Amino acid sequence: MTVLPFLLVAAVGGTVSLIVRGSRGWSTAVAVGALLGMAVTAMAMSPTATIDIGGAVLAGSAWLRIYAILAAVVGLGLVAVDVTAFHEPDAPGVIVIASGAAVLAIALQDAGVAVLAATAGGLAGILVAAPLAGAARAAFVGARELRAIAIAGTLGILATAWLARPVGEIATQPAVFGLAYLAFGVAVAVRFGAIPFHQWAARVADAAPGVALPLLMAWLPAAFAAVALVWIDQSVALIALPLGTERALIAAVGTVSIVLGLVAAWIQDDLEHVVGYSIVADAGVALLGLAVLDPAGWEPARTWLLVFVVARSAFAAWVVAIHGGFGTRRLPELVGWARRAPVLAIALVAIAAASIGWPGLTAWDARSALIDLALPRPMAILVTIAPIGALAIYGRILLVGFGQPRDVVLEGRSERPRWPTPLPRRPMVGGPGLERGFERVAHGLSGSLDVLWVLPSAVRANRMGFAAIAVLLLSGLAFLVSGGGLGVPEAARAVPQAPASAGPTGPGSSQPPPSSPGPGSSAGPGSSESPGDGGSPTIQPSFAPVP
Amino acid sequence: MNVGLAIVAGIAVAGAVLAVSARDVRAAVLGILILLLAAPLVASPLPSPAAILARVASGLLAARFLTIGLRGETPTAGTRIGWPAEALAAAAAAVVGFGSHGLGALPLGPAEAQAAGFACIALAIGPLVTARDVLRLGIGAFVLVLGAVLVGIGLDGPPGDGGQLVSSFLTVALGGAVGVIGAAARSGGGYVAIDATAEPRGPRPPDAHRLVAPRDDRGAVPVGPVAGVPPGRTPRRPGPPRPPTVDVP
C-alpha cells in the first residue's frame, strides 16, 4: 500500500474534527478514529511503494513508515491525555492534520515541493498556538510563529530552487552551494527554535496548549529537518566541496542549543518551559546531523529524529497530566506530586532514561555519533557528556515530587482509583430455592445497571489515573524507540529512493524491496538505489575535497 | 522579455504593494487576492488548466479565510513610508531580480517570475521586521512565501500539477493562519497585539514630525482615531514625566 491512504485519512479526519470542534465529544471521537485509521494504514504501508500524483512522486520508505506509525500512535496518546487532563478544542484535529502534512513532506521526492508541504503543515499548528477564542496574547504568539515558519519556508524554498537545476558553471563555486546549504540549515534551526532563534519558540512554549507543544516544536520541525537531510545529501554532499565555514556555523548553532537549552530547562520553574527548552536542546543534536556531510551521519541523524520526537512527546504529555491533575505547572507549587501520582513518577524516570540514555543504548550512540562527526574532538567530548546534565533537570523535578505535599497537591486529583458513589446493598428477602435464584439474578442485573449508570462519572473521577496510564504507555514507547526497538536503526539505515527511480505508479503499486545495506555498511543516502532496474549506475558520494 | 508575462507579473506586484501598504483591511485582502490570482500565471510554460484552477480556487478560499478572520472595520497600521515608496522599492527589487535571472546558472523559468518574486520579498521585509500589528505581520509573511515561490518558478520553472496542488495547500494554510491570528487579535481588542506582552527594549527617538500613540494599560498602541490627531496619523508618544512646576514668587 502506498502512503496515499494514510494522507487521505489524515486530511478527511482532521478536517472533519476541526469542523465539528464546537462539540468536544464528536471532535475528539473523529480525531481518535482518524488516528486509528492512520495507524492501520501506516502499518500497511509498503516501504517501496511509490505513487505519482501529477508529477509529484510520493515514495515510501521504512523510515517514513515508522515515522507515520509513531505519529499516529503518539497522536492517540496525546489526544488521550488531552481528554483526561485539559481539553483544547482544536488540538485533536490539528494533531491529525499536522501528522498528515509531516508525512506528506517526508514522502515527497522533490525537495522543493516537500518544503512547501512542510511549511503548510507548520501553519496548521497556528490554529492551536493562536486559538480562535484567544486574545491579544494568542495573536502575538501566533504572529511570532507565523513569521518564523514563513522565514524558514522561504529560505528552504529558495535553497532548493537554487540547486534544483543543472547548475552549470556554478558547480565549481563552493559559495553558491555553501549559501544554499547554510540557508537550509538556518531554516531548520529557525523551525526548531534553536538558540539564537528561540524567541518565538519560548513564546509558543508559554502560550500554546501543552498537548500541542511536541507537534509544534518537534514533529513538524523534525519533518522539515528530514527533508533537509535528504536534500543536503542529494544536492550538496554529493559534490564534495570544502564547506567548512558553513558546517562550523550550523554546528555552532547546534552546540549552543544543546548546552544552553539544557541550562535554560534546568533553571525554569514552569514545566512547559522545561519541555520547550529540552526540545531546543535535543533539536541541537538534530542540527548537528545537518552539519555532517558524511554518509556515516545518515543513520544516527534519522535515528535521533525519531528518538527525539517520541521522547519529547512523552515528556510534554507528562506535563499536561501533571497540570491537569494539580491545576498548576509551576514546580515550586508541586511539592509532593510524586506521592500523589506514583505512576507519573515512574513515567518520568522512563522518560529521563529514554532521553539521556547510556553508552550502548541506541539513543546515546546516535547522539554521540553525530557529535563526534560534527565537532572537533575536545569539544565533542564535552558536548557528548553535556546531556548527562539533564539528570539534574529530571532529578530536580523528582526531588520536588517526594517532598511533603502542599495544599495545591493535596487538593488536586490523585491516581488512586475512586468510585464516585457507594453501591447500594440489596438484602435478600426471598425464600429459599427458585425465589432466591430469581432474586439473585434481579440483584445482579440491578447491580450492573448501578455500575453502568455511574460509569461516566467514575471515568471523570479517575481522570488522573487514565492520564497517568496514557503517559506511562507513551514513556514506554519512548524507551522502546530509544533502545532501538521497532526496527528504528534498520529503518534509519535504509537509503531512500532517488526521484528518478520512482517505479510503477498508482495506488497500491509496490516494488520489490531495495537491497538495503547491512549493519555497519555506510552506503550514504546520496548513493540512491534504483529498486528493480538493477542496471542503473549507482552514484557513490565522494567526500574528498575538490582539488 | 515576454510582454504578457511582464504585465501579469506587474499586476501581481501591484497586488502585493496594495496588500502591504493599505490601512483598510478590505483593501489589504484585495491586494492579497490579486497577488494570489496573478502569481500562478507568471510562468512559462503555463501550468495546466487544472493546476491553474486549483491555484485560483485556493486563492479564493484563502481570501475567504482572511475575510472571515478579519471581519470588521478595524484598520491596520498600514505602511510607514507610504505606497509610492513601497512601489519604488518593489520596482527596484524587480529590476535586480530581472537582471540576476538564474542567479549564476541556467534558469529554467521566466525572468518575470524572478523579478516579481524579488519584488514581493522586498515588500515583505518591512512588515516582517517593523510591523507593530499582527495583521501587517501576517500579510508580510504571506507575501514573503509567495515571493519565494515566484523566485523558485523563475529559477526552476513551474512545478508540475502535483507541486501546484501542494502550493494550493500552502496558500490555503497561509490564508487560514493569517485569518486565525487576525481573529484572535480582534477579540483581544485590535490588531496591534504584537507588543501586547512586551515593553519596547529601549528608547526609540521619533522621526521628524512623527506622531506616536500613547500606550494603553497593556502596553499596546491603539490604532483607532484619537482626539486632536489628524486622520491617518497617530498621536505623539508621551515623553518622560516632568517635575512639577512651582510658581516662583
Short mmCIF file of N, CA, C and O in Angstrom, two decimals, chain A residues 53-56 104 108 110 113 116-117 119-121 123-124 126-127 130-140 142-144 146-147 149-151 153-154 157-158 160-162 164-170 176 199 203, chain B residues 102-108 121 127-129 134 137-138 141 144-145 148-149 151-152 155-156 159-163 165-167 169-170 173-174 177-181 183-185 187-188 193-198 201 218:
data_model
loop_
_atom_site.label_atom_id
_atom_site.label_comp_id
_atom_site.label_asym_id
_atom_site.label_seq_id
_atom_site.Cartn_x
_atom_site.Cartn_y
_atom_site.Cartn_z
N ILE A 53 1.53 11.60 -8.41
CA ILE A 53 0.33 12.44 -8.49
C ILE A 53 0.71 13.72 -9.21
O ILE A 53 1.34 14.61 -8.64
N GLY A 54 0.35 13.79 -10.46
CA GLY A 54 0.64 15.00 -11.23
C GLY A 54 2.11 15.36 -11.27
O GLY A 54 2.46 16.54 -11.19
N GLY A 55 2.95 14.37 -11.36
CA GLY A 55 4.38 14.65 -11.44
C GLY A 55 5.08 14.70 -10.10
O GLY A 55 6.31 14.73 -10.04
N ALA A 56 4.32 14.73 -9.03
CA ALA A 56 4.93 14.71 -7.69
C ALA A 56 4.94 13.26 -7.20
O ALA A 56 3.88 12.66 -7.03
N LEU A 104 3.38 13.74 4.50
CA LEU A 104 3.39 14.14 3.08
C LEU A 104 4.74 14.77 2.71
O LEU A 104 5.31 14.46 1.65
N LEU A 108 7.34 13.15 -0.15
CA LEU A 108 7.57 13.81 -1.45
C LEU A 108 9.03 13.71 -1.85
O LEU A 108 9.93 14.00 -1.05
N ASP A 110 10.49 15.35 -4.47
CA ASP A 110 11.03 16.64 -4.90
C ASP A 110 11.19 17.53 -3.67
O ASP A 110 10.20 17.89 -3.01
N VAL A 113 9.07 20.78 -3.51
CA VAL A 113 7.65 20.59 -3.17
C VAL A 113 7.52 20.14 -1.71
O VAL A 113 6.58 20.53 -1.01
N LEU A 116 7.41 23.02 0.60
CA LEU A 116 6.09 23.66 0.61
C LEU A 116 5.15 22.90 1.55
O LEU A 116 4.41 23.50 2.33
N ALA A 117 5.18 21.57 1.45
CA ALA A 117 4.28 20.76 2.28
C ALA A 117 4.64 20.91 3.76
O ALA A 117 3.76 21.02 4.62
N THR A 119 6.06 23.43 5.17
CA THR A 119 5.66 24.77 5.62
C THR A 119 4.15 24.84 5.85
O THR A 119 3.69 25.41 6.84
N ALA A 120 3.39 24.24 4.93
CA ALA A 120 1.93 24.23 5.11
C ALA A 120 1.56 23.49 6.38
O ALA A 120 0.66 23.91 7.12
N GLY A 121 2.25 22.39 6.66
CA GLY A 121 1.96 21.65 7.89
C GLY A 121 2.25 22.48 9.12
O GLY A 121 1.49 22.46 10.09
N LEU A 123 2.00 25.63 9.37
CA LEU A 123 0.96 26.66 9.52
C LEU A 123 -0.27 26.10 10.22
O LEU A 123 -1.01 26.84 10.88
N ALA A 124 -0.51 24.79 10.04
CA ALA A 124 -1.66 24.19 10.72
C ALA A 124 -1.53 24.33 12.24
O ALA A 124 -2.54 24.45 12.94
N ILE A 126 -0.67 26.80 13.86
CA ILE A 126 -1.06 28.12 14.37
C ILE A 126 -2.47 28.09 14.93
O ILE A 126 -2.82 28.88 15.80
N LEU A 127 -3.27 27.13 14.46
CA LEU A 127 -4.63 27.02 14.99
C LEU A 127 -4.63 26.79 16.49
O LEU A 127 -5.53 27.24 17.20
N ALA A 130 -2.63 30.06 18.26
CA ALA A 130 -3.46 31.26 18.35
C ALA A 130 -4.91 30.84 18.20
O ALA A 130 -5.51 31.02 17.15
N PRO A 131 -5.50 30.25 19.24
CA PRO A 131 -6.86 29.73 19.11
C PRO A 131 -7.87 30.82 18.77
O PRO A 131 -7.65 31.99 19.09
N LEU A 132 -8.94 30.42 18.12
CA LEU A 132 -9.92 31.39 17.63
C LEU A 132 -10.51 32.23 18.75
O LEU A 132 -10.83 33.39 18.57
N ALA A 133 -10.66 31.62 19.91
CA ALA A 133 -11.22 32.38 21.02
C ALA A 133 -10.14 33.07 21.84
O ALA A 133 -10.39 33.57 22.92
N GLY A 134 -8.93 33.05 21.32
CA GLY A 134 -7.82 33.62 22.09
C GLY A 134 -7.87 35.14 22.10
O GLY A 134 -8.73 35.77 21.49
N ALA A 135 -6.94 35.72 22.80
CA ALA A 135 -6.90 37.17 22.93
C ALA A 135 -5.60 37.70 22.34
O ALA A 135 -4.96 37.05 21.52
N ALA A 136 -5.26 38.92 22.77
CA ALA A 136 -4.09 39.57 22.19
C ALA A 136 -2.84 38.72 22.35
O ALA A 136 -1.99 38.65 21.46
N ARG A 137 -2.72 38.09 23.48
CA ARG A 137 -1.52 37.27 23.74
C ARG A 137 -1.42 36.13 22.73
O ARG A 137 -0.35 35.83 22.21
N ALA A 138 -2.56 35.49 22.45
CA ALA A 138 -2.57 34.39 21.49
C ALA A 138 -2.18 34.89 20.10
O ALA A 138 -1.42 34.24 19.38
N ALA A 139 -2.71 36.06 19.74
CA ALA A 139 -2.38 36.62 18.44
C ALA A 139 -0.89 36.94 18.35
O ALA A 139 -0.25 36.71 17.32
N PHE A 140 -0.38 37.44 19.43
CA PHE A 140 1.05 37.78 19.48
C PHE A 140 1.90 36.52 19.28
O PHE A 140 2.84 36.50 18.46
N GLY A 142 0.92 33.65 17.97
CA GLY A 142 0.67 33.11 16.63
C GLY A 142 1.43 33.88 15.56
O GLY A 142 1.97 33.29 14.62
N ALA A 143 1.46 35.21 15.70
CA ALA A 143 2.17 36.02 14.71
C ALA A 143 3.66 35.73 14.73
O ALA A 143 4.31 35.64 13.68
N ARG A 144 4.20 35.57 15.92
CA ARG A 144 5.62 35.22 16.02
C ARG A 144 5.89 33.88 15.34
O ARG A 144 6.88 33.71 14.63
N LEU A 146 4.07 32.43 13.02
CA LEU A 146 3.87 32.56 11.58
C LEU A 146 5.11 33.16 10.92
O LEU A 146 5.55 32.70 9.85
N ARG A 147 5.68 34.16 11.56
CA ARG A 147 6.87 34.78 10.99
C ARG A 147 8.02 33.77 10.89
O ARG A 147 8.71 33.69 9.88
N ILE A 149 7.84 30.51 10.74
CA ILE A 149 7.56 29.48 9.73
C ILE A 149 7.74 30.04 8.32
O ILE A 149 8.29 29.37 7.43
N ALA A 150 7.28 31.28 8.13
CA ALA A 150 7.39 31.88 6.79
C ALA A 150 8.86 32.10 6.42
O ALA A 150 9.26 31.82 5.28
N ILE A 151 9.64 32.58 7.36
CA ILE A 151 11.06 32.82 7.04
C ILE A 151 11.77 31.49 6.77
O ILE A 151 12.53 31.36 5.80
N GLY A 153 10.42 28.70 5.75
CA GLY A 153 9.92 28.17 4.48
C GLY A 153 10.54 28.88 3.29
O GLY A 153 10.92 28.25 2.30
N THR A 154 10.66 30.20 3.41
CA THR A 154 11.24 30.97 2.31
C THR A 154 12.69 30.54 2.07
O THR A 154 13.11 30.33 0.92
N ILE A 157 12.64 27.16 0.43
CA ILE A 157 12.20 27.20 -0.97
C ILE A 157 13.31 27.75 -1.87
O ILE A 157 13.61 27.20 -2.94
N LEU A 158 13.94 28.83 -1.42
CA LEU A 158 14.98 29.44 -2.23
C LEU A 158 16.19 28.51 -2.38
O LEU A 158 16.76 28.37 -3.47
N THR A 160 16.32 25.19 -2.18
CA THR A 160 16.04 24.04 -3.03
C THR A 160 15.91 24.46 -4.50
O THR A 160 16.35 23.73 -5.39
N ALA A 161 15.29 25.62 -4.73
CA ALA A 161 15.12 26.06 -6.12
C ALA A 161 16.47 26.41 -6.75
O ALA A 161 16.69 26.17 -7.94
N TRP A 162 17.36 26.95 -5.96
CA TRP A 162 18.65 27.39 -6.48
C TRP A 162 19.47 26.20 -7.01
O TRP A 162 20.13 26.29 -8.05
N ALA A 164 18.21 23.17 -7.74
CA ALA A 164 17.39 22.12 -8.35
C ALA A 164 17.66 21.96 -9.84
O ALA A 164 17.21 21.02 -10.46
N ARG A 165 18.42 22.91 -10.42
CA ARG A 165 18.63 22.89 -11.88
C ARG A 165 20.01 22.36 -12.21
O ARG A 165 20.85 22.22 -11.32
N PRO A 166 20.24 22.12 -13.50
CA PRO A 166 21.63 21.86 -13.90
C PRO A 166 22.44 23.12 -13.59
O PRO A 166 22.17 24.18 -14.15
N VAL A 167 23.36 23.03 -12.68
CA VAL A 167 23.96 24.26 -12.15
C VAL A 167 25.10 24.79 -13.00
O VAL A 167 25.61 25.86 -12.73
N GLY A 168 25.49 24.03 -14.02
CA GLY A 168 26.46 24.56 -14.97
C GLY A 168 27.74 25.01 -14.33
O GLY A 168 28.34 24.31 -13.51
N GLU A 169 28.09 26.23 -14.68
CA GLU A 169 29.41 26.69 -14.26
C GLU A 169 29.51 26.96 -12.76
O GLU A 169 30.59 26.99 -12.20
N ILE A 170 28.36 27.16 -12.08
CA ILE A 170 28.48 27.46 -10.65
C ILE A 170 28.75 26.20 -9.83
O ILE A 170 28.94 26.28 -8.63
N VAL A 176 28.16 29.19 -3.77
CA VAL A 176 26.75 29.00 -4.10
C VAL A 176 26.18 27.85 -3.28
O VAL A 176 25.13 27.97 -2.63
N GLN A 199 13.34 32.77 20.31
CA GLN A 199 12.35 33.64 20.97
C GLN A 199 10.92 33.21 20.70
O GLN A 199 10.09 33.15 21.60
N ARG A 203 7.96 31.75 23.37
CA ARG A 203 6.59 32.27 23.49
C ARG A 203 5.56 31.17 23.26
O ARG A 203 4.56 31.08 23.95
N GLY B 102 18.39 33.65 -12.89
CA GLY B 102 19.15 32.41 -12.87
C GLY B 102 20.14 32.34 -11.74
O GLY B 102 20.59 31.27 -11.37
N LEU B 103 20.49 33.47 -11.18
CA LEU B 103 21.44 33.54 -10.06
C LEU B 103 22.71 32.74 -10.36
O LEU B 103 23.17 31.93 -9.57
N GLY B 104 23.24 32.96 -11.53
CA GLY B 104 24.54 32.39 -11.85
C GLY B 104 24.49 31.09 -12.63
O GLY B 104 25.52 30.57 -13.01
N ALA B 105 23.34 30.55 -12.85
CA ALA B 105 23.23 29.31 -13.60
C ALA B 105 22.09 29.42 -14.60
O ALA B 105 21.32 30.39 -14.58
N LEU B 106 22.00 28.43 -15.45
CA LEU B 106 20.98 28.45 -16.50
C LEU B 106 19.59 28.40 -15.87
O LEU B 106 19.26 27.45 -15.17
N PRO B 107 18.75 29.43 -16.09
CA PRO B 107 17.41 29.40 -15.49
C PRO B 107 16.47 28.52 -16.31
O PRO B 107 16.59 28.41 -17.52
N LEU B 108 15.53 27.93 -15.64
CA LEU B 108 14.53 27.10 -16.31
C LEU B 108 13.17 27.78 -16.36
O LEU B 108 12.24 27.27 -16.96
N ILE B 121 9.43 39.79 -2.10
CA ILE B 121 10.28 39.59 -0.92
C ILE B 121 10.70 40.94 -0.34
O ILE B 121 10.69 41.15 0.87
N PRO B 127 7.06 44.87 6.63
CA PRO B 127 6.09 44.39 7.63
C PRO B 127 6.67 43.34 8.58
O PRO B 127 6.36 43.33 9.76
N LEU B 128 7.53 42.48 8.05
CA LEU B 128 8.04 41.41 8.91
C LEU B 128 8.98 41.94 9.98
O LEU B 128 9.03 41.40 11.08
N VAL B 129 9.72 42.98 9.65
CA VAL B 129 10.72 43.48 10.59
C VAL B 129 10.15 44.55 11.51
O VAL B 129 10.44 44.57 12.71
N VAL B 134 -0.38 42.61 14.20
CA VAL B 134 -0.27 41.23 13.76
C VAL B 134 -0.78 41.03 12.34
O VAL B 134 -0.31 40.15 11.62
N LEU B 137 1.93 41.95 9.95
CA LEU B 137 2.96 40.92 10.02
C LEU B 137 2.51 39.65 9.28
O LEU B 137 3.29 39.04 8.54
N GLY B 138 1.25 39.31 9.45
CA GLY B 138 0.73 38.14 8.75
C GLY B 138 0.74 38.33 7.25
O GLY B 138 1.12 37.43 6.49
N ALA B 141 4.21 37.95 6.00
CA ALA B 141 4.59 36.54 5.89
C ALA B 141 3.98 35.91 4.64
O ALA B 141 4.63 35.14 3.92
N LEU B 144 5.83 37.18 1.63
CA LEU B 144 7.19 36.63 1.60
C LEU B 144 7.18 35.21 1.00
O LEU B 144 7.99 34.89 0.12
N VAL B 145 6.30 34.38 1.49
CA VAL B 145 6.28 33.00 1.00
C VAL B 145 5.90 32.96 -0.48
O VAL B 145 6.50 32.22 -1.27
N ALA B 148 8.84 33.89 -2.49
CA ALA B 148 9.81 32.80 -2.61
C ALA B 148 9.35 31.77 -3.64
O ALA B 148 10.17 31.24 -4.42
N VAL B 149 8.05 31.49 -3.65
CA VAL B 149 7.53 30.54 -4.64
C VAL B 149 7.76 31.08 -6.05
O VAL B 149 8.14 30.33 -6.97
N VAL B 151 10.13 33.19 -7.01
CA VAL B 151 11.55 33.07 -7.33
C VAL B 151 11.88 31.63 -7.72
O VAL B 151 12.65 31.38 -8.67
N GLY B 152 11.30 30.69 -7.00
CA GLY B 152 11.50 29.28 -7.34
C GLY B 152 11.05 28.97 -8.76
O GLY B 152 11.72 28.22 -9.48
N LEU B 155 13.60 30.33 -11.17
CA LEU B 155 14.85 29.58 -11.22
C LEU B 155 14.65 28.19 -11.82
O LEU B 155 15.44 27.73 -12.65
N ASP B 156 13.63 27.52 -11.36
CA ASP B 156 13.49 26.09 -11.63
C ASP B 156 12.31 25.77 -12.55
O ASP B 156 12.07 24.62 -12.84
N PRO B 159 6.30 24.22 -11.15
CA PRO B 159 6.19 22.81 -10.75
C PRO B 159 5.09 22.11 -11.54
O PRO B 159 4.26 22.74 -12.19
N GLY B 160 5.10 20.80 -11.44
CA GLY B 160 4.06 20.02 -12.10
C GLY B 160 2.73 20.16 -11.38
O GLY B 160 2.60 20.93 -10.42
N ASP B 161 1.76 19.39 -11.86
CA ASP B 161 0.42 19.50 -11.25
C ASP B 161 0.45 19.14 -9.77
O ASP B 161 -0.25 19.76 -8.96
N GLY B 162 1.24 18.14 -9.44
CA GLY B 162 1.33 17.77 -8.03
C GLY B 162 1.91 18.88 -7.19
O GLY B 162 1.41 19.18 -6.10
N GLY B 163 2.95 19.51 -7.71
CA GLY B 163 3.54 20.64 -6.99
C GLY B 163 2.57 21.80 -6.86
O GLY B 163 2.52 22.48 -5.83
N LEU B 165 -0.59 21.50 -6.66
CA LEU B 165 -1.58 21.10 -5.65
C LEU B 165 -1.04 21.40 -4.25
O LEU B 165 -1.75 21.95 -3.40
N VAL B 166 0.23 21.07 -4.03
CA VAL B 166 0.82 21.35 -2.71
C VAL B 166 0.91 22.86 -2.50
O VAL B 166 0.69 23.35 -1.38
N SER B 167 1.22 23.61 -3.57
CA SER B 167 1.23 25.07 -3.44
C SER B 167 -0.16 25.58 -3.05
O SER B 167 -0.28 26.54 -2.27
N PHE B 169 -2.34 23.93 -1.23
CA PHE B 169 -2.49 23.66 0.20
C PHE B 169 -1.80 24.76 1.02
O PHE B 169 -2.32 25.24 2.02
N LEU B 170 -0.61 25.12 0.56
CA LEU B 170 0.15 26.14 1.28
C LEU B 170 -0.59 27.47 1.29
O LEU B 170 -0.66 28.16 2.31
N ALA B 173 -3.42 27.26 3.69
CA ALA B 173 -2.91 27.26 5.07
C ALA B 173 -2.48 28.66 5.48
O ALA B 173 -2.71 29.09 6.62
N LEU B 174 -1.85 29.38 4.56
CA LEU B 174 -1.44 30.75 4.87
C LEU B 174 -2.65 31.64 5.15
O LEU B 174 -2.67 32.40 6.13
N ALA B 177 -4.10 30.72 8.48
CA ALA B 177 -3.25 31.13 9.61
C ALA B 177 -3.38 32.63 9.87
O ALA B 177 -3.57 33.06 11.02
N VAL B 178 -3.32 33.42 8.80
CA VAL B 178 -3.43 34.87 8.99
C VAL B 178 -4.83 35.23 9.49
O VAL B 178 -4.99 36.09 10.38
N GLY B 179 -5.83 34.54 8.96
CA GLY B 179 -7.20 34.79 9.42
C GLY B 179 -7.37 34.46 10.89
O GLY B 179 -7.99 35.22 11.65
N VAL B 180 -6.82 33.34 11.31
CA VAL B 180 -6.93 32.93 12.72
C VAL B 180 -6.23 33.94 13.63
O VAL B 180 -6.77 34.33 14.67
N ILE B 181 -5.05 34.36 13.21
CA ILE B 181 -4.32 35.33 14.04
C ILE B 181 -5.08 36.66 14.10
O ILE B 181 -5.20 37.28 15.17
N ALA B 183 -8.30 37.07 13.78
CA ALA B 183 -9.49 36.90 14.62
C ALA B 183 -9.11 36.94 16.10
O ALA B 183 -9.81 37.57 16.91
N ALA B 184 -8.01 36.28 16.43
CA ALA B 184 -7.58 36.29 17.84
C ALA B 184 -7.22 37.70 18.28
O ALA B 184 -7.55 38.13 19.39
N ALA B 185 -6.56 38.44 17.38
CA ALA B 185 -6.17 39.81 17.73
C ALA B 185 -7.40 40.70 17.89
O ALA B 185 -7.47 41.53 18.80
N SER B 187 -10.39 39.80 18.76
CA SER B 187 -11.08 39.51 20.01
C SER B 187 -10.30 40.06 21.21
O SER B 187 -10.87 40.22 22.29
N GLY B 188 -9.02 40.34 21.00
CA GLY B 188 -8.22 40.93 22.07
C GLY B 188 -8.22 42.43 22.06
O GLY B 188 -7.50 43.05 22.84
N ALA B 193 -1.32 43.83 18.49
CA ALA B 193 -1.09 42.92 19.61
C ALA B 193 0.33 42.41 19.62
O ALA B 193 0.70 41.64 20.48
N ILE B 194 1.11 42.87 18.68
CA ILE B 194 2.45 42.29 18.56
C ILE B 194 3.30 42.62 19.77
O ILE B 194 4.16 41.86 20.18
N ASP B 195 3.02 43.77 20.40
CA ASP B 195 3.80 44.11 21.59
C ASP B 195 2.91 44.17 22.81
O ASP B 195 3.14 44.91 23.74
N ALA B 196 1.85 43.36 22.78
CA ALA B 196 0.91 43.41 23.89
C ALA B 196 1.52 42.88 25.17
O ALA B 196 1.05 43.17 26.25
N THR B 197 2.57 42.11 25.04
CA THR B 197 3.13 41.48 26.24
C THR B 197 4.53 41.97 26.55
O THR B 197 5.12 41.52 27.50
N ALA B 198 5.04 42.82 25.72
CA ALA B 198 6.43 43.21 25.95
C ALA B 198 6.58 44.70 25.77
O ALA B 198 6.03 45.29 24.84
N ARG B 201 12.27 47.62 23.92
CA ARG B 201 13.54 47.34 24.59
C ARG B 201 14.30 48.60 24.97
O ARG B 201 15.06 48.62 25.90
N ARG B 218 -2.14 47.91 28.56
CA ARG B 218 -1.44 46.67 28.20
C ARG B 218 -0.14 46.94 27.47
O ARG B 218 0.55 46.02 27.07
#
